[in-house]
Coordinates of C-alpha atoms in Angstrom, one line a residue:
Chain A
M297 CA -55.4 28.4 7.0
S298 CA -54.1 26.5 4.0
E299 CA -55.3 27.6 0.6
V300 CA -57.7 25.2 -1.0
L301 CA -57.1 24.8 -4.7
L302 CA -60.5 24.9 -6.5
R303 CA -61.1 23.4 -9.9
E304 CA -62.5 25.6 -12.6
A305 CA -66.0 25.5 -14.0
F306 CA -67.0 25.8 -17.7
V307 CA -70.4 25.9 -19.4
T308 CA -69.7 23.3 -22.1
A309 CA -73.1 23.0 -23.7
L310 CA -76.4 25.0 -23.9
G311 CA -79.8 23.8 -25.0
R312 CA -83.3 25.2 -25.4
C313 CA -86.9 24.1 -25.7
L314 CA -89.1 26.7 -27.3
P315 CA -92.4 24.8 -27.7
G316 CA -94.5 25.1 -30.9
E317 CA -94.1 27.7 -33.6
P318 CA -93.4 31.3 -32.9
V319 CA -96.6 33.2 -32.1
G320 CA -96.9 36.7 -33.5
N321 CA -98.6 39.6 -31.6
A322 CA -101.8 39.4 -33.6
E323 CA -102.3 35.7 -32.7
M324 CA -101.5 35.9 -29.0
E325 CA -105.0 36.0 -27.8
D326 CA -105.9 32.9 -29.8
F327 CA -103.6 31.1 -27.5
I328 CA -104.0 32.8 -24.1
G329 CA -107.6 33.4 -24.8
R330 CA -109.9 36.4 -24.3
I331 CA -111.2 37.1 -20.8
C332 CA -115.0 37.2 -20.7
G333 CA -114.7 36.9 -24.5
K334 CA -113.3 40.4 -24.9
A335 CA -110.0 41.5 -26.5
S336 CA -107.7 43.1 -23.9
R337 CA -107.3 46.9 -24.3
L338 CA -104.0 46.9 -22.5
G339 CA -102.4 44.3 -24.8
P340 CA -101.2 46.6 -27.6
I341 CA -99.8 49.1 -25.0
A342 CA -97.9 46.4 -23.2
L343 CA -96.5 45.0 -26.4
A344 CA -95.4 48.5 -27.5
Q345 CA -93.5 48.8 -24.2
N346 CA -91.8 45.5 -24.1
G347 CA -91.0 45.3 -27.8
I348 CA -91.7 41.5 -28.0
R349 CA -92.7 40.4 -31.5
T350 CA -92.9 36.7 -31.2
R351 CA -93.0 34.1 -28.4
H352 CA -93.8 30.4 -27.9
Y353 CA -96.6 28.8 -26.1
A354 CA -96.8 25.2 -24.7
L355 CA -100.6 25.5 -25.3
D356 CA -102.4 25.1 -28.5
R357 CA -105.1 27.5 -29.6
D358 CA -107.7 25.8 -27.5
G359 CA -105.6 25.8 -24.4
R360 CA -104.8 22.1 -24.6
T361 CA -101.2 20.9 -24.0
R362 CA -99.0 17.9 -24.1
W363 CA -96.4 19.7 -22.0
T364 CA -95.7 20.1 -18.3
N365 CA -93.1 22.5 -17.0
A366 CA -90.9 19.5 -16.0
K367 CA -91.2 18.2 -19.6
L368 CA -90.1 21.5 -21.1
A369 CA -87.1 21.5 -18.8
A370 CA -86.2 17.9 -19.6
S371 CA -86.5 18.7 -23.3
A372 CA -84.1 21.6 -23.0
L373 CA -81.7 19.4 -21.1
A374 CA -81.9 16.7 -23.8
D375 CA -81.0 19.4 -26.3
A376 CA -78.0 20.5 -24.3
L377 CA -76.9 16.9 -23.8
A378 CA -77.1 16.3 -27.6
K379 CA -74.6 19.1 -28.1
S380 CA -72.4 18.0 -25.2
E381 CA -69.2 16.0 -25.1
V382 CA -70.6 14.2 -22.0
S383 CA -73.3 11.6 -21.9
A384 CA -76.3 11.5 -19.6
A385 CA -74.7 8.9 -17.5
Q386 CA -71.8 11.2 -16.6
I387 CA -74.1 13.9 -15.2
D388 CA -73.9 13.7 -11.4
F389 CA -75.7 16.9 -10.3
L390 CA -79.0 18.5 -11.5
A391 CA -80.1 22.0 -10.5
A392 CA -83.5 23.1 -11.7
A393 CA -85.1 26.6 -11.5
T394 CA -88.6 27.7 -12.2
T395 CA -91.1 30.4 -11.1
Q396 CA -94.0 28.0 -10.6
N397 CA -93.5 24.2 -10.4
D398 CA -96.2 22.0 -11.9
V399 CA -97.2 20.8 -8.5
L400 CA -96.8 22.2 -5.0
V401 CA -95.0 19.0 -3.8
P402 CA -92.5 17.5 -4.6
G403 CA -89.7 19.9 -5.7
F404 CA -89.1 20.9 -9.3
A405 CA -85.7 19.2 -9.6
S406 CA -87.4 15.9 -8.6
M407 CA -90.0 16.3 -11.3
V408 CA -87.5 17.2 -13.9
H409 CA -85.2 14.3 -13.0
G410 CA -88.2 12.1 -13.4
E411 CA -88.6 13.2 -17.0
T412 CA -85.0 12.5 -17.9
A413 CA -82.8 9.6 -18.6
L414 CA -80.3 10.7 -15.9
G415 CA -79.4 8.0 -13.3
P416 CA -79.5 8.6 -9.5
L417 CA -77.7 11.8 -8.8
E418 CA -77.7 14.8 -6.4
I419 CA -80.4 17.5 -7.2
A420 CA -81.3 21.0 -6.0
S421 CA -84.6 22.9 -6.7
F422 CA -84.6 26.7 -7.0
Q423 CA -87.9 28.5 -6.8
S424 CA -87.5 32.2 -7.6
V425 CA -88.5 34.3 -10.6
C426 CA -86.0 35.2 -13.4
A427 CA -82.9 35.0 -11.2
G428 CA -83.6 31.4 -10.1
V429 CA -81.5 30.0 -12.8
M430 CA -78.5 32.1 -11.7
M431 CA -78.9 30.5 -8.2
A432 CA -78.9 27.1 -10.0
L433 CA -75.9 28.0 -12.2
K434 CA -73.9 29.2 -9.2
T435 CA -74.7 26.1 -7.2
A436 CA -73.7 23.9 -10.2
A437 CA -70.4 25.8 -10.6
L438 CA -69.7 25.4 -6.9
Q439 CA -70.6 21.7 -7.0
V440 CA -68.1 21.2 -9.9
R441 CA -65.4 23.4 -8.4
A442 CA -65.6 22.3 -4.8
D443 CA -67.4 19.0 -4.5
G444 CA -65.8 17.0 -7.2
K445 CA -68.8 16.7 -9.5
R446 CA -67.9 15.5 -13.0
A447 CA -70.7 17.2 -14.9
A448 CA -73.6 19.3 -13.7
A449 CA -76.9 20.0 -15.5
V450 CA -78.7 23.3 -15.0
V451 CA -82.2 24.0 -16.2
G452 CA -84.5 27.0 -16.1
S453 CA -88.0 26.5 -17.3
E454 CA -91.3 28.3 -17.5
F455 CA -94.9 27.3 -18.4
A456 CA -96.5 30.7 -17.7
S457 CA -99.3 30.6 -20.4
R458 CA -101.4 28.1 -18.5
F459 CA -102.0 30.7 -15.8
F460 CA -103.1 33.3 -18.4
R461 CA -106.1 31.5 -19.8
P462 CA -109.5 33.1 -19.2
G463 CA -110.4 30.4 -16.7
A464 CA -107.7 31.7 -14.4
Y465 CA -109.5 35.0 -14.1
E466 CA -113.2 34.6 -14.8
N467 CA -115.2 33.8 -11.6
T468 CA -112.7 35.7 -9.5
D469 CA -113.3 39.0 -7.8
L470 CA -110.7 40.6 -10.0
V471 CA -113.0 40.8 -13.0
D472 CA -114.9 44.1 -13.1
A473 CA -118.4 44.8 -14.4
R474 CA -117.1 45.4 -17.9
G475 CA -115.3 42.0 -17.8
A476 CA -111.8 43.5 -17.5
I477 CA -109.1 42.6 -15.1
P478 CA -106.7 45.0 -13.3
K479 CA -103.8 46.3 -15.4
D480 CA -101.3 44.8 -12.9
A481 CA -102.6 41.4 -13.8
D482 CA -103.3 41.8 -17.5
F483 CA -99.8 43.3 -18.3
L484 CA -98.0 40.0 -17.4
R485 CA -100.3 38.1 -19.8
W486 CA -98.7 40.2 -22.6
T487 CA -95.2 39.9 -21.2
L488 CA -94.5 36.3 -20.1
S489 CA -94.5 33.2 -22.3
D490 CA -93.2 29.6 -22.3
G491 CA -89.8 28.0 -22.8
A492 CA -86.9 26.2 -21.1
S493 CA -83.1 26.3 -21.4
A494 CA -80.3 24.2 -20.0
A495 CA -76.5 24.2 -19.5
I496 CA -74.0 21.6 -18.8
V497 CA -71.2 22.6 -16.4
E498 CA -67.9 20.8 -16.2
P499 CA -64.5 21.3 -14.6
R500 CA -62.8 21.3 -18.0
P501 CA -63.5 22.9 -21.4
N502 CA -64.7 21.0 -24.5
E503 CA -62.1 19.4 -26.8
H504 CA -64.1 20.0 -30.0
S505 CA -66.1 23.2 -29.5
L506 CA -66.4 26.4 -27.6
S507 CA -66.9 26.6 -23.8
L508 CA -67.7 29.4 -21.5
K509 CA -65.5 29.6 -18.4
I510 CA -67.5 30.8 -15.3
E511 CA -65.3 33.5 -13.7
W512 CA -67.8 34.4 -11.0
I513 CA -71.5 34.7 -10.2
E514 CA -72.8 37.3 -7.9
L515 CA -76.4 37.6 -6.6
R516 CA -78.0 39.9 -4.1
S517 CA -81.5 40.2 -2.6
F518 CA -83.0 43.5 -1.4
A519 CA -86.1 42.0 0.1
D520 CA -85.2 43.5 3.5
R521 CA -86.1 46.9 2.1
V522 CA -88.6 46.4 -0.7
E523 CA -92.2 45.2 -0.6
T524 CA -93.3 42.3 -2.9
C525 CA -93.3 43.6 -6.4
M526 CA -94.4 40.6 -8.4
W527 CA -96.5 37.9 -6.8
G528 CA -98.8 34.9 -7.3
G529 CA -100.4 32.6 -4.7
G530 CA -101.6 35.2 -2.3
A531 CA -103.5 38.5 -1.7
R532 CA -101.3 41.5 -1.3
D533 CA -102.4 44.3 1.0
D534 CA -101.4 47.4 -1.1
D535 CA -100.9 49.6 2.0
S536 CA -98.7 47.3 4.0
G537 CA -97.2 45.3 1.1
D538 CA -97.9 42.1 3.1
V539 CA -98.9 39.1 1.1
T540 CA -101.4 36.8 2.7
P541 CA -100.8 33.2 1.4
W542 CA -103.7 31.5 -0.5
N543 CA -103.5 28.6 1.9
L544 CA -104.6 30.7 4.9
A545 CA -108.0 31.4 3.1
A546 CA -111.0 29.6 4.5
S547 CA -110.9 27.2 1.6
A548 CA -109.0 26.8 -1.6
G549 CA -112.2 27.9 -3.4
A550 CA -112.2 31.1 -1.4
A551 CA -108.6 31.8 -2.4
V552 CA -109.4 31.2 -6.0
A553 CA -112.4 33.5 -5.8
R554 CA -110.2 36.2 -4.3
G555 CA -107.9 35.9 -7.3
D556 CA -105.0 34.7 -5.2
F557 CA -103.6 32.6 -8.0
V558 CA -103.3 35.4 -10.5
L559 CA -99.8 36.6 -11.2
R560 CA -99.5 40.4 -10.6
Q561 CA -96.9 43.1 -10.8
D562 CA -96.7 46.4 -8.9
F563 CA -95.3 48.8 -11.6
R564 CA -95.0 51.7 -9.1
L565 CA -92.4 49.7 -7.1
L566 CA -90.2 49.0 -10.2
E567 CA -89.0 52.6 -10.0
R568 CA -87.4 51.9 -6.7
L569 CA -85.6 48.7 -7.7
L570 CA -83.5 50.2 -10.5
P571 CA -81.1 52.3 -8.3
M572 CA -80.5 49.2 -6.1
W573 CA -79.6 47.1 -9.2
I574 CA -77.3 49.8 -10.5
A575 CA -75.6 50.4 -7.2
E576 CA -74.8 46.7 -7.2
F577 CA -73.4 46.9 -10.7
L578 CA -71.3 49.9 -9.6
R579 CA -70.1 48.0 -6.5
L580 CA -68.7 45.2 -8.7
V581 CA -67.0 47.8 -10.9
G582 CA -65.6 49.5 -7.8
Q583 CA -64.3 46.2 -6.5
G584 CA -62.5 45.6 -9.7
R585 CA -64.5 42.4 -10.4
L586 CA -65.9 44.0 -13.5
T587 CA -64.0 46.2 -16.0
I588 CA -66.4 47.8 -18.4
T589 CA -64.0 48.1 -21.3
E590 CA -63.2 44.4 -21.1
I591 CA -66.8 43.4 -21.7
D592 CA -67.3 42.1 -25.2
W593 CA -70.9 41.0 -24.9
L594 CA -73.6 42.0 -22.5
V595 CA -76.4 39.5 -22.2
C596 CA -79.0 41.3 -20.1
H597 CA -82.4 40.0 -19.2
Y598 CA -84.5 43.1 -19.3
S599 CA -87.9 44.5 -19.9
A600 CA -87.9 47.7 -22.0
E601 CA -89.2 50.0 -19.3
F602 CA -86.2 49.3 -17.0
L603 CA -83.9 51.1 -19.5
R604 CA -84.6 54.5 -18.2
K605 CA -83.0 57.4 -20.0
E606 CA -82.0 59.0 -16.7
M607 CA -80.1 55.8 -15.7
V608 CA -78.3 55.5 -19.0
A609 CA -77.2 59.2 -18.7
L610 CA -75.9 58.6 -15.2
L611 CA -74.0 55.5 -16.2
D612 CA -72.5 57.4 -19.1
K613 CA -71.1 60.1 -16.9
A614 CA -69.7 57.4 -14.6
G615 CA -68.0 55.8 -17.6
C616 CA -70.0 52.6 -16.9
N617 CA -72.4 52.4 -19.8
I618 CA -71.9 49.4 -22.1
P619 CA -72.3 50.5 -25.8
A620 CA -75.5 49.3 -27.5
E621 CA -73.6 47.2 -30.1
K622 CA -72.3 44.9 -27.3
W623 CA -75.8 44.1 -26.1
F624 CA -77.2 40.8 -27.1
G625 CA -80.7 39.5 -26.3
T626 CA -83.5 37.4 -27.7
L627 CA -86.4 39.0 -25.9
P628 CA -88.1 40.4 -29.1
R629 CA -88.2 36.9 -30.8
V630 CA -88.3 34.5 -27.8
G631 CA -90.4 36.6 -25.4
N632 CA -89.9 36.9 -21.7
I633 CA -89.3 33.4 -20.4
G634 CA -88.3 34.2 -16.9
S635 CA -85.8 31.8 -15.5
A636 CA -85.2 30.3 -18.9
A637 CA -84.3 33.6 -20.5
I638 CA -80.6 34.0 -19.8
L639 CA -79.4 30.6 -20.8
A640 CA -81.6 30.8 -24.0
S641 CA -80.0 34.1 -24.9
L642 CA -76.5 32.7 -24.2
A643 CA -77.3 29.7 -26.5
A644 CA -78.3 32.1 -29.3
L645 CA -75.2 34.2 -28.8
V646 CA -73.0 31.2 -29.1
E647 CA -74.8 30.0 -32.2
E648 CA -75.2 33.4 -34.0
R649 CA -72.1 35.5 -33.2
P650 CA -68.4 34.7 -34.0
L651 CA -67.1 34.5 -30.5
R652 CA -63.3 34.6 -30.0
H653 CA -61.1 33.0 -27.4
G654 CA -60.7 35.2 -24.4
Q655 CA -63.8 37.4 -25.0
K656 CA -65.7 38.3 -21.9
I657 CA -69.5 37.9 -21.6
L658 CA -71.4 39.7 -18.8
C659 CA -74.8 38.2 -18.0
V660 CA -77.2 40.3 -16.0
V661 CA -80.4 39.0 -14.5
P662 CA -82.5 41.4 -12.4
E663 CA -85.6 40.0 -10.7
S664 CA -88.5 42.2 -9.7
G665 CA -90.3 39.6 -7.5
R666 CA -88.8 41.0 -4.4
C667 CA -85.8 42.7 -5.8
I668 CA -82.8 40.5 -6.7
I669 CA -79.9 41.4 -9.0
S670 CA -77.4 38.8 -10.3
F671 CA -74.4 38.9 -12.5
A672 CA -72.2 36.3 -14.1
L673 CA -68.9 36.9 -15.9
L674 CA -67.9 34.3 -18.5
T675 CA -64.8 34.0 -20.7
V676 CA -65.0 32.4 -24.1
T677 CA -62.7 29.4 -24.3
T678 CA -62.0 27.7 -27.6
P679 CA -60.0 24.5 -28.1
P680 CA -56.3 25.3 -28.6
G681 CA -56.3 24.2 -32.3
A682 CA -59.2 26.6 -33.0
R683 CA -57.5 29.7 -31.6
Q684 CA -56.2 32.4 -33.9
Chain B
M39 CA -53.1 75.3 -13.4
N40 CA -55.8 73.0 -14.6
A41 CA -54.7 69.7 -16.1
P42 CA -56.1 69.1 -19.5
S43 CA -59.5 67.6 -19.1
T44 CA -58.6 64.6 -21.4
D45 CA -56.1 63.4 -18.8
L46 CA -58.6 63.9 -16.1
A47 CA -61.6 62.2 -17.6
P48 CA -61.0 58.7 -16.3
A49 CA -60.4 60.0 -12.7
V50 CA -63.6 62.1 -12.9
Q51 CA -65.5 59.1 -14.3
Q52 CA -64.2 56.9 -11.5
T53 CA -65.1 59.4 -8.8
T54 CA -68.5 60.0 -10.4
R55 CA -69.1 56.2 -10.5
E56 CA -68.2 55.9 -6.8
L57 CA -70.3 58.8 -5.8
L58 CA -73.3 57.4 -7.8
Q59 CA -72.9 54.1 -5.9
V60 CA -72.9 55.9 -2.6
R61 CA -76.0 57.9 -3.6
F62 CA -77.9 54.8 -4.7
E63 CA -76.9 52.8 -1.6
F64 CA -78.0 55.8 0.5
E65 CA -81.4 55.9 -1.4
S66 CA -81.8 52.1 -1.0
A67 CA -81.1 52.3 2.8
L68 CA -83.7 55.1 3.2
H69 CA -86.5 52.6 2.3
I70 CA -86.2 51.0 5.7
V71 CA -86.1 54.3 7.7
P72 CA -89.5 54.3 9.5
I73 CA -90.6 57.8 8.4
I74 CA -89.7 57.2 4.8
A75 CA -91.3 53.7 4.8
K76 CA -94.5 55.4 5.9
I77 CA -94.3 57.9 3.1
E78 CA -93.8 55.2 0.5
R79 CA -96.6 53.0 1.9
G80 CA -99.0 55.9 1.9
K81 CA -99.3 55.6 5.7
L82 CA -98.0 59.0 6.7
R83 CA -100.2 60.9 9.1
L84 CA -100.4 64.7 9.0
E85 CA -98.7 64.8 12.4
D86 CA -95.8 62.7 11.0
Y87 CA -95.4 65.1 8.1
R88 CA -95.3 68.0 10.5
R89 CA -92.7 66.2 12.6
L90 CA -90.6 65.6 9.5
L91 CA -90.7 69.3 8.7
V92 CA -89.7 70.3 12.2
N93 CA -86.9 67.8 12.3
L94 CA -85.5 69.0 9.0
R95 CA -85.6 72.7 9.6
Q96 CA -82.8 73.1 12.1
Q97 CA -80.3 71.3 9.9
V98 CA -81.5 73.1 6.8
V99 CA -80.7 76.4 8.6
D100 CA -77.2 75.1 9.1
G101 CA -76.8 73.8 5.6
A102 CA -76.1 77.2 3.9
R103 CA -74.0 78.2 6.9
W104 CA -71.5 75.3 6.7
I105 CA -71.2 75.8 2.9
A106 CA -70.5 79.5 3.6
R107 CA -67.9 78.6 6.3
A108 CA -66.3 76.1 3.8
A109 CA -66.1 79.0 1.3
S110 CA -64.3 81.1 3.8
N111 CA -61.7 78.4 4.1
I112 CA -61.1 78.2 0.4
G113 CA -58.2 80.4 -0.6
P114 CA -57.5 82.4 -3.8
E115 CA -55.9 79.4 -5.5
H116 CA -59.4 77.8 -5.9
E117 CA -61.3 81.0 -6.7
E118 CA -63.8 79.4 -9.1
L119 CA -64.7 76.8 -6.5
R120 CA -65.1 79.4 -3.8
S121 CA -67.5 81.2 -6.1
M122 CA -69.5 78.0 -6.6
F123 CA -69.7 77.4 -2.9
L124 CA -70.8 80.9 -2.2
R125 CA -73.4 80.8 -5.0
H126 CA -74.7 77.5 -3.5
A127 CA -74.9 79.0 -0.1
V128 CA -76.8 82.0 -1.4
A129 CA -79.2 79.8 -3.3
E130 CA -80.1 77.7 -0.2
H131 CA -79.7 80.0 2.8
K132 CA -83.4 80.8 3.0
D133 CA -84.7 77.4 2.2
Y134 CA -85.7 76.9 5.8
L135 CA -88.4 79.5 5.3
M136 CA -90.1 77.1 2.9
L137 CA -90.1 74.5 5.6
E138 CA -91.7 77.0 8.0
Q139 CA -94.3 78.0 5.5
D140 CA -95.1 74.3 4.8
F141 CA -95.4 73.7 8.5
V142 CA -97.9 76.5 8.9
A143 CA -99.8 75.5 5.8
C144 CA -100.5 72.1 7.4
G145 CA -101.6 73.5 10.7
G146 CA -98.4 73.9 12.7
M147 CA -97.4 76.9 14.8
L148 CA -94.5 79.0 13.6
A149 CA -93.1 79.4 17.1
E150 CA -92.9 75.6 17.5
I151 CA -90.9 74.9 14.3
R152 CA -88.6 77.8 15.1
S153 CA -87.9 76.7 18.7
T154 CA -87.5 72.9 18.5
A155 CA -84.0 71.7 19.1
K156 CA -82.1 69.6 16.5
N157 CA -82.7 65.9 16.8
I158 CA -79.5 64.0 17.8
G159 CA -79.0 62.8 14.2
S160 CA -79.1 66.4 13.0
E161 CA -76.7 67.3 15.7
A162 CA -74.2 64.7 14.5
L163 CA -74.7 65.8 10.9
S164 CA -74.3 69.5 11.5
A165 CA -71.4 69.1 13.9
W166 CA -69.5 67.0 11.4
M167 CA -70.3 69.4 8.6
F168 CA -69.0 72.4 10.5
Q169 CA -65.8 70.7 11.6
A170 CA -65.2 69.5 8.0
A171 CA -65.9 73.0 6.7
S172 CA -63.5 74.5 9.2
R173 CA -60.5 72.7 7.8
P174 CA -58.3 74.4 5.2
A175 CA -59.5 74.1 1.6
P176 CA -62.4 71.7 2.4
L177 CA -63.0 70.8 -1.2
A178 CA -64.0 67.3 -0.4
L179 CA -67.3 68.7 0.8
I180 CA -68.4 68.4 -2.8
G181 CA -69.0 64.8 -1.9
A182 CA -71.4 65.9 0.9
M183 CA -73.3 68.2 -1.5
T184 CA -73.6 65.5 -4.1
I185 CA -75.4 63.3 -1.5
I186 CA -77.8 66.0 -0.4
E187 CA -78.5 67.4 -3.8
G188 CA -78.7 63.9 -5.3
L189 CA -81.5 63.0 -2.8
G190 CA -83.3 66.2 -3.7
A191 CA -82.9 65.6 -7.5
R192 CA -84.1 62.0 -7.5
V193 CA -86.7 61.6 -4.8
A194 CA -87.9 64.9 -3.4
A195 CA -90.4 65.5 -6.1
S196 CA -91.9 62.0 -5.8
W197 CA -92.1 62.4 -2.0
A198 CA -93.8 65.7 -2.5
Q199 CA -96.4 64.1 -4.8
V200 CA -97.2 61.1 -2.6
I201 CA -97.3 63.2 0.6
R202 CA -99.7 65.6 -1.1
E203 CA -101.9 62.7 -2.3
Q204 CA -102.0 60.8 1.0
L205 CA -102.7 63.8 3.1
G206 CA -104.8 65.8 0.7
L207 CA -102.5 68.8 0.9
G208 CA -102.0 71.6 -1.5
D209 CA -98.8 72.6 -3.2
D210 CA -98.3 75.3 -0.6
A211 CA -97.8 72.6 2.0
V212 CA -95.0 70.7 0.2
S213 CA -93.1 73.7 -1.2
F214 CA -89.7 72.7 0.3
L215 CA -89.7 69.2 -1.3
R216 CA -91.1 70.5 -4.6
H217 CA -88.5 73.3 -4.7
H218 CA -85.7 70.7 -4.3
G219 CA -87.2 68.3 -6.8
T220 CA -87.2 71.2 -9.3
N221 CA -83.9 72.8 -8.6
D222 CA -81.5 70.1 -7.4
P223 CA -80.9 68.6 -10.8
A224 CA -79.4 71.9 -11.9
H225 CA -77.3 72.0 -8.7
L226 CA -76.1 68.5 -9.4
D227 CA -74.9 69.6 -12.9
A228 CA -73.0 72.5 -11.2
L229 CA -71.4 70.0 -8.8
E230 CA -70.1 67.9 -11.7
R231 CA -68.2 71.0 -12.8
A232 CA -67.0 71.5 -9.2
L233 CA -65.9 67.9 -9.0
D234 CA -63.8 68.3 -12.2
L235 CA -62.1 71.4 -10.7
A236 CA -61.5 69.9 -7.3
L237 CA -59.9 66.8 -8.8
S238 CA -57.8 69.0 -11.1
A239 CA -56.7 70.9 -8.0
G240 CA -55.4 67.7 -6.5
T241 CA -58.2 66.9 -4.0
P242 CA -57.9 63.2 -3.4
A243 CA -60.9 61.4 -4.9
T244 CA -60.9 59.0 -1.9
E245 CA -61.6 62.0 0.4
I246 CA -64.5 63.2 -1.7
V247 CA -66.1 59.7 -1.7
R248 CA -65.4 59.2 2.0
T249 CA -67.1 62.5 2.8
A250 CA -70.1 61.4 0.7
R251 CA -70.3 58.1 2.7
I252 CA -70.1 59.9 6.0
V253 CA -72.8 62.4 5.1
A254 CA -75.0 59.7 3.7
R255 CA -74.9 57.8 7.0
L256 CA -75.4 61.0 9.1
Y257 CA -78.3 62.2 6.9
R258 CA -80.0 58.9 7.4
L259 CA -79.3 59.1 11.1
Q260 CA -81.2 62.4 11.2
L261 CA -84.2 60.7 9.6
E262 CA -84.0 57.7 11.9
E263 CA -83.9 60.0 15.0
I264 CA -87.1 62.0 14.3
D265 CA -88.1 63.7 17.5
N266 CA -85.2 62.3 19.5
V267 CA -84.1 65.7 20.5

């Protein structure tokens, strides 16, 4: 076996699309609406738990929109290209991730490509939840490193609010006599919002500005041992955990009436996911891929309830806790934007913090859907003239 | 004799980290063991619970015995650790009585739980434990205790609760799991101190972690081999 020399891969530009103005907690229901005309009782509790203060919606107050998910993604990509040293014509690979595509067919990457000025190029679609963009980023890095691509574009995009309007719930079996929906459905209305982010990946760093070298990306699924924790597009049997797809219902109308298209989350299961995520983190430390003391910034996609005191205490004893001052995230102001979250946070980190050459950034993206955990280690690379 | 704890801290942290990883991977693997999957899906039948109790009992009887045997192989140079092993053995040597009581409380016959042979997973676990405890200065067994106590500390209480709920049982029928859910966190704290001492005494961390990995696998085997006696 002869050793193959791989090229390196750098994130050379980041972009975002956060549609509209930031929406505060008090105005949220003006945008996502009030189911059966009543204010949600769960809302304030959910907001206290997730700590989100503002978010963006691609809907206006009446639920109208000029956006699609693909347009949000294309807009974030345009933002990244505007900051990039490459032009659209040089992009030869596009990887696109989302939780729910605008349409069932064709793939998301096709729809995003159609909204851009990119020429004919290789594409790949990734349908997962929050971790989908890590799959896209890893594929882009591999395309650049091993397949000779000059410049790859990665997008993660979500248009969640359109599923949260009253019309998505009313006239389904999920609404009870008082006009309320189950907590496992209402909670996500107060958690998820809209936005897109993008990255350009190249085999070389920028000449004029900072780049982030991709050291490695690791992702692992535990779906072999965990029931579906967050789902949409089917009815889950709570006993067996099996999800019956909407398209096996007698008719699309019957699936709608059953509430199959409502996004839901099993909170009880979340408890079981955390040890698996932490074990994976410890595995990387044990393998020497991750050295805790070398991490300068931790960009972790999280929801507040995951940060359990017990876990922090355990990590402390194991010498694996990353001090709070190294954490960076935009959840409180940007909201939880699923697959768009991690690159949007990275974009903010690059803009708002004085990053130095050689600093290490650890990105962590857990996904509750059916239990995935992913990590990326990046090294800040500045042009030689800018180094101190 | 003890090295200053400041010199030791990184080694303790590294071993703690590796043991935590083994514990969480053990916990993760249990979700696909049929009897555990039934508990977690709310599908456990009363008979399944009774079989679980019967299958645990014989190994629990042995638990305090291998710890006591290990203590007898710890010499005067590790007095404090020997005390800890002995205290642990005393604390747990009658735990099997709780399993018997739970079994009777959910309709089982005492003679049955007392007379059933170990399942083949328990045979493997017990046999390995006794041979490890029979070696000179078997301090690496701290790794084994961390796995067993760690399971009790993190999941026993939640199993007790969901088993009670799905079978409509009283506290008197889940006393073994409840007891471990309540007491094992304190035992884990004591084990941290023991780990510190064992590493100071020169026990290789790799042996402690390897012991934990072996016991995690054999403990899971015991749960996979329910009623395969």
